[in-house]
Amino acid sequence: MTLPELQALIRETYGAKDASRGVEGTFMWFMQEVGELATALRNGSAREKTLEFADVLAWLATLANISGVDLDQAIAAKYGAGCPGCGKSPCACARAEKP
Ligand SMILES: [Zn+2]
């Protein structure tokens, strides 16, 4: 599945609910799922980790949909030509730098 296909799937499945919930309410759900992913990464089974990654990605797609962001264009623009910090792939930034 591509990123545009993911956003379309989430829009078809949840678009009406997502629009009525709004960005603030949706962000709270997204952060709850990020917390659940942290728990799964620390203590979960392989299946639990897989499910939580799916939930976080789905809620991120929801946030992008209701914010008018195309994830495919966004990731290509920022990371498509290598590290945004140093412009290289693999990244050659110093270890202390963010990327
Ligand atoms: Zn870099």
Short mmCIF file of C-alpha atoms and ligand atoms in Angstrom, two decimals:
data_model
loop_
_atom_site.label_atom_id
_atom_site.label_comp_id
_atom_site.label_asym_id
_atom_site.label_seq_id
_atom_site.Cartn_x
_atom_site.Cartn_y
_atom_site.Cartn_z
CA MET A 1 0.00 0.00 0.00
CA THR A 2 1.30 3.45 -0.92
CA LEU A 3 0.90 6.56 1.22
CA PRO A 4 -1.79 8.01 -1.11
CA GLU A 5 -3.64 4.68 -0.91
CA LEU A 6 -3.36 4.74 2.89
CA GLN A 7 -4.76 8.27 3.10
CA ALA A 8 -7.59 7.36 0.70
CA LEU A 9 -8.44 4.22 2.69
CA ILE A 10 -8.54 6.14 5.98
CA ARG A 11 -10.58 8.94 4.35
CA GLU A 12 -13.12 6.47 2.96
CA THR A 13 -13.37 4.59 6.26
CA TYR A 14 -13.32 7.44 8.78
CA GLY A 15 -13.48 10.73 6.86
CA ALA A 16 -16.87 11.88 8.12
CA LYS A 17 -16.09 11.08 11.76
CA ASP A 18 -12.63 12.60 11.47
CA ALA A 19 -13.94 15.87 10.06
CA SER A 20 -16.48 16.25 12.86
CA ARG A 21 -13.94 15.37 15.60
CA GLY A 22 -11.45 18.00 14.44
CA VAL A 23 -7.69 18.32 14.76
CA GLU A 24 -7.52 18.75 18.54
CA GLY A 25 -9.60 15.69 19.36
CA THR A 26 -7.86 13.63 16.72
CA PHE A 27 -4.44 14.65 18.02
CA MET A 28 -5.40 13.34 21.47
CA TRP A 29 -6.28 9.94 19.95
CA PHE A 30 -3.02 9.96 17.99
CA MET A 31 -0.99 10.62 21.13
CA GLN A 32 -2.85 7.89 23.02
CA GLU A 33 -1.84 5.46 20.28
CA VAL A 34 1.77 6.69 20.45
CA GLY A 35 1.70 5.85 24.15
CA GLU A 36 0.31 2.40 23.40
CA LEU A 37 3.12 1.90 20.87
CA ALA A 38 5.67 2.82 23.55
CA THR A 39 4.17 0.19 25.85
CA ALA A 40 4.20 -2.43 23.08
CA LEU A 41 7.80 -1.64 22.15
CA ARG A 42 8.84 -2.06 25.77
CA ASN A 43 6.77 -5.10 26.79
CA GLY A 44 4.66 -6.29 23.89
CA SER A 45 4.68 -9.32 21.66
CA ALA A 46 5.58 -9.06 17.99
CA ARG A 47 1.85 -9.05 17.19
CA GLU A 48 1.11 -6.26 19.68
CA LYS A 49 3.94 -4.14 18.24
CA THR A 50 2.62 -4.69 14.71
CA LEU A 51 -0.91 -3.66 15.70
CA GLU A 52 0.28 -0.51 17.48
CA PHE A 53 2.42 0.57 14.51
CA ALA A 54 -0.70 0.20 12.35
CA ASP A 55 -2.77 2.29 14.77
CA VAL A 56 -0.17 5.09 14.97
CA LEU A 57 0.17 5.20 11.18
CA ALA A 58 -3.62 5.22 10.73
CA TRP A 59 -4.05 8.11 13.17
CA LEU A 60 -1.17 9.99 11.52
CA ALA A 61 -2.94 9.54 8.17
CA THR A 62 -6.15 10.85 9.76
CA LEU A 63 -4.36 13.94 11.06
CA ALA A 64 -2.85 14.54 7.62
CA ASN A 65 -6.27 14.14 5.97
CA ILE A 66 -8.05 16.64 8.18
CA SER A 67 -5.09 19.03 8.01
CA GLY A 68 -4.96 18.96 4.20
CA VAL A 69 -1.47 17.41 4.08
CA ASP A 70 -0.43 14.93 1.37
CA LEU A 71 1.96 12.58 3.18
CA ASP A 72 3.52 11.30 -0.05
CA GLN A 73 4.39 14.83 -1.20
CA ALA A 74 5.51 15.82 2.30
CA ILE A 75 7.93 12.93 2.77
CA ALA A 76 9.29 13.21 -0.77
CA ALA A 77 9.88 16.94 -0.39
CA LYS A 78 11.65 16.62 2.96
CA TYR A 79 13.49 13.28 2.71
CA GLY A 80 13.41 12.37 -0.98
CA ALA A 81 16.85 13.84 -1.69
CA GLY A 82 18.58 12.44 1.39
CA CYS A 83 18.97 13.73 4.94
CA PRO A 84 17.45 17.24 5.24
CA GLY A 85 20.37 18.17 7.51
CA CYS A 86 23.37 17.14 5.42
CA GLY A 87 21.78 16.23 2.08
CA LYS A 88 23.40 12.77 2.09
CA SER A 89 22.10 9.19 2.18
CA PRO A 90 23.12 7.62 4.42
CA CYS A 91 23.12 10.62 6.74
CA ALA A 92 26.56 12.04 7.55
CA CYS A 93 25.46 14.43 10.31
CA ALA A 94 27.40 14.28 13.56
CA ARG A 95 25.83 11.85 16.09
CA ALA A 96 24.84 14.72 18.39
CA GLU A 97 22.80 16.39 15.65
CA LYS A 98 19.07 15.61 15.41
CA PRO A 99 18.87 13.64 12.11
ZN ZN B 1 22.37 14.11 7.94
#
